[in-house]
Short mmCIF file of C-alpha atoms in Angstrom, two decimals:
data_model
loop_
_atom_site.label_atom_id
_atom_site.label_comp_id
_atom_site.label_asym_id
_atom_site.label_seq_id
_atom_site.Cartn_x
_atom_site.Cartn_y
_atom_site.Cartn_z
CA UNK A 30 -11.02 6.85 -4.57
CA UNK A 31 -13.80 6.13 -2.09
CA UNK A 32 -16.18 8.72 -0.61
CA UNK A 33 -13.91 9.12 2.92
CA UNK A 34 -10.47 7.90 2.46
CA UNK A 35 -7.41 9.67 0.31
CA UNK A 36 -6.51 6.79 -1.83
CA UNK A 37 -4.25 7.81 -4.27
CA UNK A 38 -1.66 10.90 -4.24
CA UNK A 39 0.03 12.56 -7.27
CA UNK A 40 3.09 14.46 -7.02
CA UNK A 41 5.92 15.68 -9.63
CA UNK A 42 10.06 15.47 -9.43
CA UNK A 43 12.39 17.56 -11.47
CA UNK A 44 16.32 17.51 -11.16
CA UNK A 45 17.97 21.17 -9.80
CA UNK A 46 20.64 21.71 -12.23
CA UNK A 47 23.80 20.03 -11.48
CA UNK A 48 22.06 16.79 -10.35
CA UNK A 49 22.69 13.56 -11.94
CA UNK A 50 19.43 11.83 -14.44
CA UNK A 51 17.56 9.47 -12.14
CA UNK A 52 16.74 5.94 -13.61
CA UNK A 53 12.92 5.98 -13.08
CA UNK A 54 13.11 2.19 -13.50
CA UNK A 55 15.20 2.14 -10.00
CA UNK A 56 12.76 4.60 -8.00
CA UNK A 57 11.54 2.52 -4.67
CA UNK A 58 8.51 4.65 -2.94
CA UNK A 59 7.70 3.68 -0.26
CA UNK A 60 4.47 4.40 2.34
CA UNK A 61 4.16 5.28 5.57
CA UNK A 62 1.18 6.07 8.30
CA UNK A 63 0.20 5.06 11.58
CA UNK A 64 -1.44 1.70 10.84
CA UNK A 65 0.39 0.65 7.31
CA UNK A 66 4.01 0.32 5.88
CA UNK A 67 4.89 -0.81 2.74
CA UNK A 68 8.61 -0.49 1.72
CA UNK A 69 8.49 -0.87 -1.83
CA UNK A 70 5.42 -0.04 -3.62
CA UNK A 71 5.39 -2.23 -6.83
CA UNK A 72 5.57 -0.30 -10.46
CA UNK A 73 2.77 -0.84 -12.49
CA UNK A 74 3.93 -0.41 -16.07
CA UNK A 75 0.48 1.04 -17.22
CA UNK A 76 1.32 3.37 -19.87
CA UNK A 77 -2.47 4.77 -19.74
CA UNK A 78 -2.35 4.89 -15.60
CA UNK A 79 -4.95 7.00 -13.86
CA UNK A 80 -6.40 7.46 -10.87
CA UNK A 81 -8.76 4.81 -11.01
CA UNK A 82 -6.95 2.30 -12.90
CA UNK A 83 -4.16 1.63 -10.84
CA UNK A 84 -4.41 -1.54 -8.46
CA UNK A 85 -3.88 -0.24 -4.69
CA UNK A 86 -0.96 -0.39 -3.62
CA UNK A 87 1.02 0.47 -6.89
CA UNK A 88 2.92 3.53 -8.64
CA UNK A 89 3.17 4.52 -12.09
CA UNK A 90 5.62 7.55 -13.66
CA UNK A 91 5.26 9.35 -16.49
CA UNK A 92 7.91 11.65 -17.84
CA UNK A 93 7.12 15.22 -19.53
CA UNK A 94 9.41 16.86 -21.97
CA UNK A 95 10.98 13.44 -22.22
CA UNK A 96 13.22 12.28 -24.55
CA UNK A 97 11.83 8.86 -24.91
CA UNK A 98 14.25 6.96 -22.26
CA UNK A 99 13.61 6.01 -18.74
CA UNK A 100 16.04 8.84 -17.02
CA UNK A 101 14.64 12.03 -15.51
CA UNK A 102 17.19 14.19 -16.69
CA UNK A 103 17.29 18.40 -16.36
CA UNK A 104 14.39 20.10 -17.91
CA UNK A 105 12.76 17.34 -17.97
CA UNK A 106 9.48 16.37 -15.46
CA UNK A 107 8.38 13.51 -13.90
CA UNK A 108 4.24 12.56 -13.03
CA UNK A 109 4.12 10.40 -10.33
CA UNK A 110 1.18 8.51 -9.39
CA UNK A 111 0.61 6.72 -6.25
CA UNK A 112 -2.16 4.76 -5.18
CA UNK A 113 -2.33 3.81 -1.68
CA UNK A 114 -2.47 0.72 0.64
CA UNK A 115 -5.92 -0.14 1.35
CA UNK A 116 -7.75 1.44 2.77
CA UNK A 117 -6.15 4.96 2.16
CA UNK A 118 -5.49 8.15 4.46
CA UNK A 119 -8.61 8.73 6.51
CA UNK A 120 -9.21 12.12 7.58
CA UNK A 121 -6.57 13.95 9.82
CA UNK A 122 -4.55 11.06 9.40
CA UNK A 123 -0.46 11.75 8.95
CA UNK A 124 1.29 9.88 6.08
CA UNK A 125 4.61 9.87 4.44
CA UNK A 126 5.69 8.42 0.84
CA UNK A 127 9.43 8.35 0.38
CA UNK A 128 10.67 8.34 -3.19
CA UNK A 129 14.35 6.47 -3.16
CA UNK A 130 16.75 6.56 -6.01
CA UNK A 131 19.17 4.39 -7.00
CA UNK A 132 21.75 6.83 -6.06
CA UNK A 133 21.12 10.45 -4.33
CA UNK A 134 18.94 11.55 -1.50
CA UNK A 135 15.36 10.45 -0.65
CA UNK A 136 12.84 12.75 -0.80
CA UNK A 137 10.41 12.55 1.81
CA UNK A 138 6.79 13.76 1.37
CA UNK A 139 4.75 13.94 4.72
CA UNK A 140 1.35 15.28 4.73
CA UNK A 141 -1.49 15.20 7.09
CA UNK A 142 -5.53 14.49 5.06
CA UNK A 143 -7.69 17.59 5.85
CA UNK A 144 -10.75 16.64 7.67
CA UNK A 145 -12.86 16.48 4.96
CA UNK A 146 -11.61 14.69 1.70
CA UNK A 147 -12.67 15.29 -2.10
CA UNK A 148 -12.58 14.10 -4.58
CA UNK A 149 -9.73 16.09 -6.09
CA UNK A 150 -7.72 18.05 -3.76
CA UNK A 151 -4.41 20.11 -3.24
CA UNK A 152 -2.41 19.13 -0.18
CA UNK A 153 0.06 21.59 0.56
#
C-alpha cells in the first residue's frame, strides 16, 4: 500500500447452509472503478500471501477450518486477498470486485474509499 491510494482489499466468504462447496480453484474476481477494469484477476498461488507480497493486480485465498482440499464447503471460511490494479482506489473513489463461481451467484462487493486512507482500515 502507498501513502494515498487503497491498494489491496481483504474480504471473507462462507457458504449459508444448504449451498453447494465452491471450487476456490474456479473463483474469477474481477475489478471494477471508474478508470480500470480487469475481468479476471490472476491467482497467485502464494501460500505465505500478504498484503505486501502480492504482485498488483492478483488474488490469493486461504481457507480456515479447512479440510485440506480446495472447496469452501459449510463451516468452513474463506480469506480472500485482493490486491488492486495500479494504482489503487484513490480517495472517494467508487469500486466494485465481483467474486464469480464456477456455478452459483456472484457476489458483488461495491464500496466507496473514505477520504482519507490508512493504512489498515474497515470499509463497511
Amino acid at each position: 500500500m502507498d501513502d494515498t491510494n487503497l491498494t489491496v482489499v481483504e474480504f471473507y466468504l462462507t457458504l449459508t447452509a444448504g449451498q453447494h462447496p465452491i471450487s476456490m480453484d474456479d473463483l474469477v474476481i474481477s475489478y471494477t472503478d471508474k478508470d480500470t477494469h480487469e475481468g479476471n484477476i490472476s491467482y497467485s498461488n502464494n501460500p505465505n500471501a500478504s498484503y505486501g507480497n502480492l504482485t498488483r493486480p492478483s488474488w490469493n485465498y486461504t481457507i480456515l477450518y479447512s479440510d485440506g482440499d480446495a472447496l469452501l464447503e459449510f463451516g468452513e471460511k474463506a480469506k480472500i486477498i485482493v490486491a488492486l490494479p495500479e494504482p489503487g482506489v484513490t480517495a472517494n473513489q467508487e469500486f466494485t470486485i465481483e467474486v464469480k463461481p464456477a456455478e452459483g451467484a456472484t457476489l458483488t462487493i461495491t464500496r466507496t474509499a473514505p477520504p482519507a486512507i490508512d493504512k489498515m482500515m474497515n470499509l463497511h
